Backbone as JSON Lines, residues from 0, in Angstrom:
{"i":0,"aa":"M","n":[0.86,-1.23,0.0],"ca":[-0.04,0.0,-0.04],"c":[0.88,1.39,0.0]}
{"i":1,"aa":"E","n":[1.89,1.32,0.98],"ca":[2.69,2.46,1.02],"c":[3.58,2.64,-0.31]}
{"i":2,"aa":"R","n":[3.96,1.58,-0.96],"ca":[4.62,1.67,-2.26],"c":[3.65,2.32,-3.28]}
{"i":3,"aa":"T","n":[2.51,1.98,-3.25],"ca":[1.48,2.64,-4.2],"c":[1.34,3.99,-4.04]}
{"i":4,"aa":"L","n":[1.37,4.52,-2.8],"ca":[1.13,5.86,-2.51],"c":[2.39,6.71,-2.6]}
{"i":5,"aa":"G","n":[3.59,5.98,-2.59],"ca":[4.89,6.72,-2.77],"c":[5.19,7.38,-1.55]}
{"i":6,"aa":"S","n":[4.81,6.81,-0.34],"ca":[4.99,7.52,0.94],"c":[4.7,6.59,2.07]}
{"i":7,"aa":"S","n":[5.36,6.64,3.12],"ca":[5.12,6.04,4.31],"c":[4.14,6.65,5.12]}
{"i":8,"aa":"L","n":[3.25,5.82,5.84],"ca":[2.31,6.6,6.84],"c":[3.11,6.64,7.96]}
{"i":9,"aa":"L","n":[2.46,7.35,8.83],"ca":[2.97,7.55,10.35],"c":[3.07,6.24,11.06]}
{"i":10,"aa":"A","n":[4.12,5.88,11.55],"ca":[4.46,4.53,12.42],"c":[3.34,4.54,13.45]}
{"i":11,"aa":"E","n":[3.16,5.52,14.12],"ca":[2.06,5.45,15.29],"c":[0.7,5.0,14.53]}
{"i":12,"aa":"F","n":[0.32,5.7,13.55],"ca":[-0.84,5.51,12.9],"c":[-0.94,3.87,12.47]}
{"i":13,"aa":"K","n":[0.16,3.41,11.95],"ca":[0.08,2.03,11.57],"c":[0.01,1.15,12.73]}
{"i":14,"aa":"E","n":[0.7,1.56,13.88],"ca":[0.51,0.72,15.16],"c":[-0.9,0.64,15.65]}
{"i":15,"aa":"L","n":[-1.43,1.73,15.65],"ca":[-3.02,1.91,16.18],"c":[-3.97,1.01,15.2]}
{"i":16,"aa":"V","n":[-3.59,1.21,13.97],"ca":[-4.36,0.28,13.02],"c":[-4.24,-1.11,13.14]}
{"i":17,"aa":"D","n":[-2.97,-1.62,13.2],"ca":[-2.75,-2.88,13.48],"c":[-3.27,-3.49,14.65]}
{"i":18,"aa":"V","n":[-3.38,-2.71,15.73],"ca":[-3.83,-3.18,17.0],"c":[-5.35,-3.34,17.05]}
{"i":19,"aa":"Y","n":[-6.07,-2.18,16.65],"ca":[-7.49,-1.9,16.76],"c":[-8.35,-2.03,15.57]}
{"i":20,"aa":"A","n":[-7.89,-1.61,14.4],"ca":[-8.61,-1.59,13.23],"c":[-9.22,-2.93,12.57]}
{"i":21,"aa":"P","n":[-10.21,-3.1,11.91],"ca":[-11.17,-1.92,11.69],"c":[-11.95,-1.65,12.87]}
{"i":22,"aa":"V","n":[-12.16,-0.47,13.3],"ca":[-12.86,0.08,14.59],"c":[-13.62,1.37,14.26]}
{"i":23,"aa":"E","n":[-14.65,1.59,15.14],"ca":[-15.33,2.99,15.35],"c":[-14.95,3.33,16.78]}
{"i":24,"aa":"I","n":[-14.44,4.62,16.92],"ca":[-14.2,5.05,18.28],"c":[-15.04,6.05,18.66]}
{"i":25,"aa":"N","n":[-15.51,6.0,19.92],"ca":[-16.65,6.87,20.39],"c":[-17.69,7.23,19.52]}
{"i":26,"aa":"G","n":[-18.15,6.19,18.82],"ca":[-19.22,6.41,17.89],"c":[-19.0,7.19,16.66]}
{"i":27,"aa":"H","n":[-17.94,7.63,16.48],"ca":[-17.66,8.7,15.34],"c":[-16.61,8.23,14.42]}
{"i":28,"aa":"L","n":[-15.21,8.09,15.07],"ca":[-14.1,7.97,14.19],"c":[-13.93,6.61,13.76]}
{"i":29,"aa":"H","n":[-13.7,6.53,12.41],"ca":[-13.46,5.26,11.79],"c":[-11.99,4.97,11.43]}
{"i":30,"aa":"L","n":[-11.4,3.85,11.86],"ca":[-10.13,3.39,11.28],"c":[-10.26,2.1,10.6]}
{"i":31,"aa":"M","n":[-9.64,2.0,9.37],"ca":[-9.68,0.93,8.75],"c":[-8.33,0.08,8.62]}
{"i":32,"aa":"H","n":[-8.44,-1.09,8.08],"ca":[-7.28,-1.98,8.1],"c":[-6.81,-2.48,6.7]}
{"i":33,"aa":"P","n":[-5.49,-2.45,6.2],"ca":[-5.28,-2.83,4.93],"c":[-5.67,-4.29,4.74]}
{"i":34,"aa":"A","n":[-5.66,-4.99,5.7],"ca":[-5.67,-6.65,5.66],"c":[-6.89,-7.09,5.58]}
{"i":35,"aa":"T","n":[-7.9,-6.28,5.75],"ca":[-9.3,-6.84,5.76],"c":[-10.17,-6.49,4.42]}
{"i":36,"aa":"R","n":[-10.96,-7.26,4.12],"ca":[-11.81,-7.31,2.79],"c":[-12.82,-6.16,2.95]}
{"i":37,"aa":"R","n":[-13.52,-6.12,4.07],"ca":[-14.71,-5.25,4.01],"c":[-14.31,-3.8,4.44]}
{"i":38,"aa":"W","n":[-13.56,-3.55,5.34],"ca":[-13.09,-2.22,5.84],"c":[-11.53,-2.1,5.33]}
{"i":39,"aa":"N","n":[-11.3,-2.2,4.25],"ca":[-9.99,-2.18,3.69],"c":[-9.4,-0.7,3.51]}
{"i":40,"aa":"L","n":[-8.32,-0.5,4.42],"ca":[-7.6,0.82,4.33],"c":[-7.22,1.25,2.86]}
{"i":41,"aa":"A","n":[-6.54,0.45,2.27],"ca":[-5.85,0.62,0.87],"c":[-7.16,1.23,0.02]}
{"i":42,"aa":"E","n":[-8.2,0.51,0.02],"ca":[-9.32,0.65,-0.93],"c":[-9.99,2.03,-0.52]}
{"i":43,"aa":"K","n":[-10.04,2.35,0.82],"ca":[-10.6,3.41,1.27],"c":[-9.77,4.66,0.7]}
{"i":44,"aa":"I","n":[-8.49,4.59,0.96],"ca":[-7.56,5.72,0.5],"c":[-7.74,5.87,-1.17]}
{"i":45,"aa":"R","n":[-7.72,4.88,-1.66],"ca":[-8.0,4.9,-3.18],"c":[-9.26,5.57,-3.61]}
{"i":46,"aa":"S","n":[-10.38,5.09,-2.97],"ca":[-11.72,5.69,-3.36],"c":[-11.85,7.15,-3.01]}
{"i":47,"aa":"T","n":[-11.4,7.41,-1.68],"ca":[-11.52,8.74,-1.08],"c":[-10.78,9.74,-1.92]}
{"i":48,"aa":"S","n":[-9.44,9.35,-2.26],"ca":[-8.56,10.09,-3.06],"c":[-9.15,10.46,-4.48]}
{"i":49,"aa":"E","n":[-9.69,9.3,-5.06],"ca":[-10.24,9.6,-6.3],"c":[-11.54,10.68,-6.18]}
{"i":50,"aa":"A","n":[-12.36,10.64,-5.23],"ca":[-13.55,11.45,-5.21],"c":[-12.95,12.74,-5.02]}
{"i":51,"aa":"W","n":[-11.9,13.05,-3.93],"ca":[-11.46,14.24,-3.7],"c":[-10.83,14.92,-4.91]}
{"i":52,"aa":"S","n":[-10.18,14.12,-5.7],"ca":[-9.46,14.62,-6.91],"c":[-10.55,15.2,-7.89]}
{"i":53,"aa":"Q","n":[-11.77,14.77,-7.81],"ca":[-12.68,15.33,-8.83],"c":[-13.43,16.6,-8.23]}
{"i":54,"aa":"V","n":[-13.19,16.95,-7.0],"ca":[-13.78,18.15,-6.55],"c":[-13.26,19.25,-7.29]}
{"i":55,"aa":"E","n":[-14.14,20.1,-7.84],"ca":[-13.84,21.47,-8.51],"c":[-14.08,22.51,-7.49]}
{"i":56,"aa":"W","n":[-12.8,23.11,-7.16],"ca":[-12.96,24.15,-6.22],"c":[-13.46,25.48,-6.74]}
{"i":57,"aa":"E","n":[-14.08,26.07,-5.72],"ca":[-14.67,27.56,-6.16],"c":[-13.49,28.38,-6.85]}
{"i":58,"aa":"E","n":[-13.96,29.54,-7.54],"ca":[-12.93,30.47,-8.06],"c":[-11.77,30.45,-7.29]}
{"i":59,"aa":"D","n":[-11.94,30.87,-5.95],"ca":[-10.73,30.87,-5.18],"c":[-10.39,29.59,-4.7]}
{"i":60,"aa":"E","n":[-9.72,29.59,-3.56],"ca":[-9.11,28.39,-3.02],"c":[-9.9,27.93,-1.96]}
{"i":61,"aa":"P","n":[-9.77,26.46,-1.6],"ca":[-10.53,26.04,-0.52],"c":[-10.14,26.86,0.79]}
{"i":62,"aa":"E","n":[-11.11,26.85,1.77],"ca":[-10.66,27.53,3.09],"c":[-9.53,26.79,3.71]}
{"i":63,"aa":"G","n":[-8.4,27.34,4.09],"ca":[-7.4,26.61,4.82],"c":[-6.49,25.97,3.88]}
{"i":64,"aa":"D","n":[-6.58,26.38,2.63],"ca":[-5.8,25.72,1.53],"c":[-4.4,25.17,1.8]}
{"i":65,"aa":"P","n":[-4.41,23.77,1.81],"ca":[-3.17,23.04,2.03],"c":[-1.92,23.26,1.12]}
{"i":66,"aa":"R","n":[-2.29,23.76,-0.02],"ca":[-1.09,23.94,-0.94],"c":[0.1,24.75,-0.56]}
{"i":67,"aa":"E","n":[-0.23,25.89,0.17],"ca":[0.99,26.59,0.54],"c":[1.98,25.84,1.47]}
{"i":68,"aa":"S","n":[1.26,25.2,2.43],"ca":[2.03,24.37,3.4],"c":[2.82,23.29,2.73]}
{"i":69,"aa":"L","n":[2.08,22.74,1.75],"ca":[2.73,21.48,1.12],"c":[3.71,21.97,-0.01]}
{"i":70,"aa":"G","n":[3.73,23.24,-0.41],"ca":[4.66,23.77,-1.49],"c":[4.38,23.06,-2.65]}
{"i":71,"aa":"V","n":[3.1,23.01,-3.1],"ca":[2.57,22.41,-4.42],"c":[1.53,23.51,-5.03]}
{"i":72,"aa":"P","n":[1.61,23.45,-6.4],"ca":[0.68,24.39,-7.02],"c":[-0.64,23.82,-7.1]}
{"i":73,"aa":"E","n":[-0.9,22.56,-7.05],"ca":[-2.23,22.05,-7.15],"c":[-2.48,21.1,-6.13]}
{"i":74,"aa":"L","n":[-3.74,21.14,-5.63],"ca":[-4.19,20.1,-4.51],"c":[-4.44,18.79,-5.07]}
{"i":75,"aa":"R","n":[-3.51,17.92,-4.53],"ca":[-3.57,16.36,-4.89],"c":[-3.9,15.51,-3.74]}
{"i":76,"aa":"F","n":[-4.35,14.39,-4.13],"ca":[-4.79,13.47,-3.18],"c":[-4.38,12.01,-3.45]}
{"i":77,"aa":"G","n":[-4.01,11.41,-2.44],"ca":[-3.48,9.92,-2.55],"c":[-2.18,9.66,-2.93]}
{"i":78,"aa":"D","n":[-1.42,10.67,-3.01],"ca":[0.11,10.52,-3.29],"c":[1.07,11.18,-2.29]}
{"i":79,"aa":"S","n":[2.43,10.92,-2.43],"ca":[3.39,11.57,-1.53],"c":[3.35,13.13,-1.69]}
{"i":80,"aa":"D","n":[2.82,13.7,-2.76],"ca":[3.1,15.21,-2.85],"c":[1.77,15.72,-2.37]}
{"i":81,"aa":"G","n":[0.71,15.12,-1.94],"ca":[-0.54,15.63,-1.44],"c":[-0.95,15.08,-0.24]}
{"i":82,"aa":"L","n":[-2.38,14.97,-0.11],"ca":[-3.17,14.65,1.06],"c":[-3.67,13.09,0.94]}
{"i":83,"aa":"I","n":[-3.17,12.25,2.02],"ca":[-3.6,11.02,1.88],"c":[-4.6,10.6,3.09]}
{"i":84,"aa":"P","n":[-5.77,10.32,2.6],"ca":[-6.92,10.18,3.52],"c":[-6.63,8.94,4.31]}
{"i":85,"aa":"V","n":[-6.58,9.08,5.63],"ca":[-6.26,7.84,6.74],"c":[-7.43,7.51,7.61]}
{"i":86,"aa":"A","n":[-8.31,8.64,7.84],"ca":[-9.51,8.17,8.66],"c":[-10.61,9.12,8.3]}
{"i":87,"aa":"S","n":[-11.74,8.8,8.96],"ca":[-12.91,9.64,8.7],"c":[-13.68,9.42,9.93]}
{"i":88,"aa":"T","n":[-14.86,10.48,9.85],"ca":[-15.91,10.32,11.0],"c":[-17.24,10.12,10.1]}
{"i":89,"aa":"N","n":[-18.18,9.69,11.0],"ca":[-19.61,9.69,10.38],"c":[-20.3,10.98,10.47]}
{"i":90,"aa":"R","n":[-19.46,12.08,10.91],"ca":[-19.98,13.31,10.94],"c":[-19.48,14.18,9.55]}
{"i":91,"aa":"G","n":[-18.83,13.37,8.62],"ca":[-18.12,14.06,7.41],"c":[-16.87,14.6,7.47]}
{"i":92,"aa":"E","n":[-16.23,14.28,8.56],"ca":[-14.7,14.97,8.56],"c":[-13.96,13.92,8.1]}
{"i":93,"aa":"T","n":[-12.85,14.37,7.31],"ca":[-11.9,13.49,6.79],"c":[-10.44,13.93,7.35]}
{"i":94,"aa":"I","n":[-9.66,12.9,7.74],"ca":[-8.39,13.19,8.38],"c":[-7.36,12.76,7.32]}
{"i":95,"aa":"F","n":[-6.6,13.59,6.86],"ca":[-5.59,13.49,5.88],"c":[-4.06,13.54,6.38]}
{"i":96,"aa":"Y","n":[-3.15,12.68,5.93],"ca":[-1.75,12.84,6.21],"c":[-1.13,13.3,5.15]}
{"i":97,"aa":"A","n":[-0.23,14.39,5.22],"ca":[0.57,14.87,4.23],"c":[2.03,14.62,4.5]}
{"i":98,"aa":"S","n":[2.75,13.79,3.9],"ca":[4.19,13.51,4.32],"c":[4.95,14.74,4.06]}
{"i":99,"aa":"K","n":[4.7,15.49,3.21],"ca":[5.63,16.64,2.89],"c":[5.29,17.95,3.58]}
{"i":100,"aa":"G","n":[4.16,17.99,4.41],"ca":[3.77,19.07,5.16],"c":[4.67,19.09,6.37]}
{"i":101,"aa":"G","n":[4.31,20.18,7.01],"ca":[5.08,20.43,8.33],"c":[6.63,20.57,8.15]}
{"i":102,"aa":"Q","n":[7.05,21.28,7.19],"ca":[8.45,21.45,6.83],"c":[9.17,20.13,6.44]}
{"i":103,"aa":"G","n":[8.42,19.16,5.82],"ca":[8.85,17.75,5.47],"c":[8.91,16.75,6.63]}
{"i":104,"aa":"A","n":[8.2,17.2,7.77],"ca":[8.19,16.22,8.96],"c":[6.75,15.54,8.81]}
{"i":105,"aa":"G","n":[6.03,15.86,8.06],"ca":[4.58,15.4,7.95],"c":[3.73,16.0,8.92]}
{"i":106,"aa":"T","n":[2.54,16.17,8.36],"ca":[1.6,16.97,9.27],"c":[0.12,16.46,9.01]}
{"i":107,"aa":"L","n":[-0.89,16.71,9.75],"ca":[-2.09,16.12,9.4],"c":[-3.0,17.44,8.97]}
{"i":108,"aa":"F","n":[-4.04,17.14,8.09],"ca":[-4.95,18.02,7.63],"c":[-6.41,17.5,7.9]}
{"i":109,"aa":"V","n":[-7.32,18.23,8.38],"ca":[-8.71,17.79,8.7],"c":[-9.5,18.6,7.84]}
{"i":110,"aa":"E","n":[-10.46,17.92,6.99],"ca":[-11.34,18.68,6.25],"c":[-12.74,18.37,7.13]}
{"i":111,"aa":"N","n":[-13.37,19.57,7.44],"ca":[-14.44,19.58,8.37],"c":[-15.66,19.06,7.84]}
{"i":112,"aa":"G","n":[-15.86,18.45,6.59],"ca":[-16.96,18.18,6.07],"c":[-17.72,19.15,5.3]}
{"i":113,"aa":"E","n":[-17.18,20.48,5.42],"ca":[-17.62,21.6,4.67],"c":[-16.68,22.31,3.79]}
{"i":114,"aa":"G","n":[-15.52,21.52,3.42],"ca":[-14.78,22.16,2.36],"c":[-13.77,23.03,2.96]}
{"i":115,"aa":"E","n":[-13.44,23.05,4.42],"ca":[-12.63,23.79,5.1],"c":[-11.37,22.86,5.56]}
{"i":116,"aa":"F","n":[-10.11,23.11,5.31],"ca":[-9.13,22.49,5.71],"c":[-8.39,23.03,6.91]}
{"i":117,"aa":"F","n":[-7.94,22.37,7.92],"ca":[-7.3,22.64,9.18],"c":[-6.08,22.01,9.21]}
{"i":118,"aa":"E","n":[-4.91,22.51,9.3],"ca":[-3.7,21.84,9.64],"c":[-3.39,21.5,10.95]}
{"i":119,"aa":"Y","n":[-2.86,20.52,11.36],"ca":[-2.44,20.22,12.68],"c":[-0.96,19.5,12.58]}
{"i":120,"aa":"S","n":[-0.14,20.13,12.97],"ca":[1.44,19.76,13.09],"c":[1.64,18.91,14.33]}
{"i":121,"aa":"M","n":[1.22,17.75,14.15],"ca":[1.31,16.79,15.24],"c":[1.25,15.31,14.61]}
{"i":122,"aa":"G","n":[1.64,14.43,15.31],"ca":[1.4,12.83,14.87],"c":[0.06,12.46,15.09]}
{"i":123,"aa":"F","n":[-0.37,11.27,14.44],"ca":[-1.56,10.9,14.57],"c":[-2.12,10.49,15.97]}
{"i":124,"aa":"A","n":[-1.14,9.92,16.72],"ca":[-1.38,9.59,18.18],"c":[-1.93,10.65,19.08]}
{"i":125,"aa":"E","n":[-1.21,11.79,18.73],"ca":[-1.25,13.13,19.68],"c":[-2.71,13.6,19.18]}
{"i":126,"aa":"W","n":[-2.93,13.75,17.83],"ca":[-4.29,14.1,17.32],"c":[-5.33,13.35,17.81]}
{"i":127,"aa":"L","n":[-5.26,12.11,17.9],"ca":[-6.24,11.26,18.58],"c":[-6.55,11.57,19.91]}
{"i":128,"aa":"W","n":[-5.57,11.53,20.68],"ca":[-5.58,11.86,22.15],"c":[-6.31,13.3,22.34]}
{"i":129,"aa":"R","n":[-5.84,14.28,21.61],"ca":[-6.72,15.53,21.7],"c":[-8.16,15.53,21.23]}
{"i":130,"aa":"W","n":[-8.38,14.63,20.17],"ca":[-9.83,14.46,19.91],"c":[-10.54,13.75,21.0]}
{"i":131,"aa":"L","n":[-9.99,12.84,21.52],"ca":[-10.56,12.02,22.64],"c":[-10.94,12.92,24.02]}
{"i":132,"aa":"I","n":[-9.98,13.9,24.1],"ca":[-10.42,14.65,25.26],"c":[-11.02,16.07,24.96]}
{"i":133,"aa":"G","n":[-11.51,16.11,23.86],"ca":[-12.61,17.16,23.52],"c":[-11.99,18.31,22.92]}
{"i":134,"aa":"E","n":[-10.66,18.41,22.53],"ca":[-10.2,19.56,21.96],"c":[-10.63,19.57,20.35]}
{"i":135,"aa":"E","n":[-10.89,20.82,19.93],"ca":[-11.22,21.19,18.66],"c":[-10.15,20.75,17.4]}
{"i":136,"aa":"V","n":[-10.05,19.61,17.2],"ca":[-8.9,19.26,16.23],"c":[-9.52,18.68,14.82]}
{"i":137,"aa":"T","n":[-10.92,19.22,14.57],"ca":[-11.32,18.83,13.43],"c":[-12.06,20.3,12.83]}
{"i":138,"aa":"G","n":[-11.43,21.33,13.47],"ca":[-11.78,22.63,13.0],"c":[-12.64,23.26,14.14]}
{"i":139,"aa":"P","n":[-12.99,24.66,14.13],"ca":[-13.75,25.43,15.23],"c":[-15.09,24.76,15.27]}
{"i":140,"aa":"G","n":[-15.57,24.36,16.47],"ca":[-16.87,23.94,16.73],"c":[-17.02,22.37,16.39]}
{"i":141,"aa":"G","n":[-15.86,21.79,16.27],"ca":[-15.98,20.27,15.89],"c":[-15.55,19.21,16.81]}
{"i":142,"aa":"A","n":[-15.57,19.81,18.13],"ca":[-15.0,18.93,19.25],"c":[-16.32,17.68,19.57]}
{"i":143,"aa":"A","n":[-15.7,16.66,19.87],"ca":[-16.66,15.46,20.0],"c":[-16.1,14.79,21.33]}
{"i":144,"aa":"Y","n":[-16.4,15.32,22.45],"ca":[-15.99,14.86,23.66],"c":[-17.15,13.94,24.28]}
{"i":145,"aa":"Y","n":[-16.62,12.78,24.8],"ca":[-17.43,12.0,25.42],"c":[-16.89,11.49,26.76]}
{"i":146,"aa":"P","n":[-17.61,12.07,28.01],"ca":[-16.96,11.7,29.22],"c":[-17.01,10.25,29.37]}
{"i":147,"aa":"G","n":[-16.08,9.72,30.25],"ca":[-15.98,8.15,30.54],"c":[-15.03,7.62,29.64]}
{"i":148,"aa":"P","n":[-15.36,6.18,29.64],"ca":[-14.12,5.5,29.09],"c":[-14.4,5.39,27.51]}
{"i":149,"aa":"V","n":[-13.22,5.26,26.65],"ca":[-13.25,5.45,25.38],"c":[-14.01,4.14,24.83]}
{"i":150,"aa":"A","n":[-15.04,4.41,24.05],"ca":[-15.78,3.19,23.51],"c":[-15.15,2.83,22.22]}
{"i":151,"aa":"L","n":[-14.89,1.41,22.01],"ca":[-14.42,0.95,20.89],"c":[-15.32,-0.19,20.32]}
{"i":152,"aa":"R","n":[-15.73,0.03,19.1],"ca":[-16.72,-1.0,18.44],"c":[-16.06,-1.5,17.27]}
{"i":153,"aa":"D","n":[-15.67,-2.87,17.2],"ca":[-15.08,-3.34,16.03],"c":[-16.24,-3.3,14.93]}
{"i":154,"aa":"L","n":[-15.66,-2.94,13.62],"ca":[-16.61,-2.75,12.48],"c":[-17.03,-4.29,12.07]}
{"i":155,"aa":"P","n":[-18.19,-4.49,11.84],"ca":[-18.58,-5.77,11.56],"c":[-17.97,-6.27,10.09]}
{"i":156,"aa":"M","n":[-17.44,-7.65,10.22],"ca":[-16.94,-8.13,8.89],"c":[-17.9,-8.86,8.09]}
{"i":157,"aa":"T","n":[-19.12,-8.94,8.47],"ca":[-20.19,-9.52,7.48],"c":[-21.33,-8.65,7.88]}
{"i":158,"aa":"Q","n":[-22.45,-8.73,7.09],"ca":[-23.64,-8.06,7.21],"c":[-24.38,-8.45,8.51]}
{"i":159,"aa":"E","n":[-24.19,-9.74,8.81],"ca":[-24.9,-10.24,9.91],"c":[-24.28,-9.95,11.27]}
{"i":160,"aa":"E","n":[-23.27,-9.77,11.26],"ca":[-22.35,-9.72,12.54],"c":[-22.74,-8.32,13.3]}
{"i":161,"aa":"R","n":[-22.92,-8.34,14.63],"ca":[-23.33,-7.21,15.31],"c":[-22.26,-7.01,16.51]}
{"i":162,"aa":"P","n":[-20.94,-6.53,16.14],"ca":[-19.93,-6.5,17.38],"c":[-20.46,-5.62,18.49]}
{"i":163,"aa":"E","n":[-20.05,-6.08,19.58],"ca":[-20.42,-5.28,20.82],"c":[-19.29,-4.33,21.17]}
{"i":164,"aa":"V","n":[-19.63,-3.27,21.87],"ca":[-18.75,-2.18,22.09],"c":[-17.94,-2.65,23.47]}
{"i":165,"aa":"R","n":[-16.57,-2.32,23.38],"ca":[-15.88,-2.59,24.52],"c":[-15.36,-1.17,24.84]}
{"i":166,"aa":"Y","n":[-14.73,-1.29,26.08],"ca":[-14.36,0.28,26.65],"c":[-12.95,0.2,26.94]}
{"i":167,"aa":"G","n":[-12.19,1.24,26.77],"ca":[-10.97,1.39,27.1],"c":[-10.92,2.32,28.41]}
{"i":168,"aa":"P","n":[-9.9,3.03,28.79],"ca":[-9.72,3.93,29.83],"c":[-10.48,5.11,29.6]}
{"i":169,"aa":"A","n":[-10.81,5.94,30.59],"ca":[-11.44,7.22,30.38],"c":[-10.32,8.16,29.89]}
{"i":170,"aa":"P","n":[-10.58,9.08,29.15],"ca":[-9.57,10.12,28.63],"c":[-8.97,10.86,30.06]}
{"i":171,"aa":"G","n":[-7.74,10.95,30.06],"ca":[-7.11,11.61,31.28],"c":[-6.45,10.5,32.1]}
{"i":172,"aa":"V","n":[-6.86,9.17,31.92],"ca":[-6.24,8.2,32.49],"c":[-4.76,7.69,32.17]}
């Protein structure tokens, strides 16, 4: 998968995916896995990148245009010079990894479901932690805090399967 993308994904993201995915976290955030048929990360990256590549931006640029940070003239998706979609929420937000963002150290961009991009110069684990404790890391007004333990629901591998929710530690523990 990374060979096709021309970029390595963040090691901490890959570790989280290997241990937990495919999973829904706190009822909203979806992480997929490249070794599953139904919730395949590689296929999701390909299809999401293809869809975003077909967006015709307004006359101006998208709000929070990532091109300047990435140093590219054209907004691209699904390759090492652009944004790679790595996770999404059922609220319409898409989390992208940009390997060449953050002065080449890699950074995250979150599209808030309304065409606005927000840059977060941090790794995925830190971004996830901040999301779990209710910080606005999907743009202004986008916090999704749930008190109590983190809820993890495995995504069903068949249409008949109804996985139960399991709980991790409460944020702050």
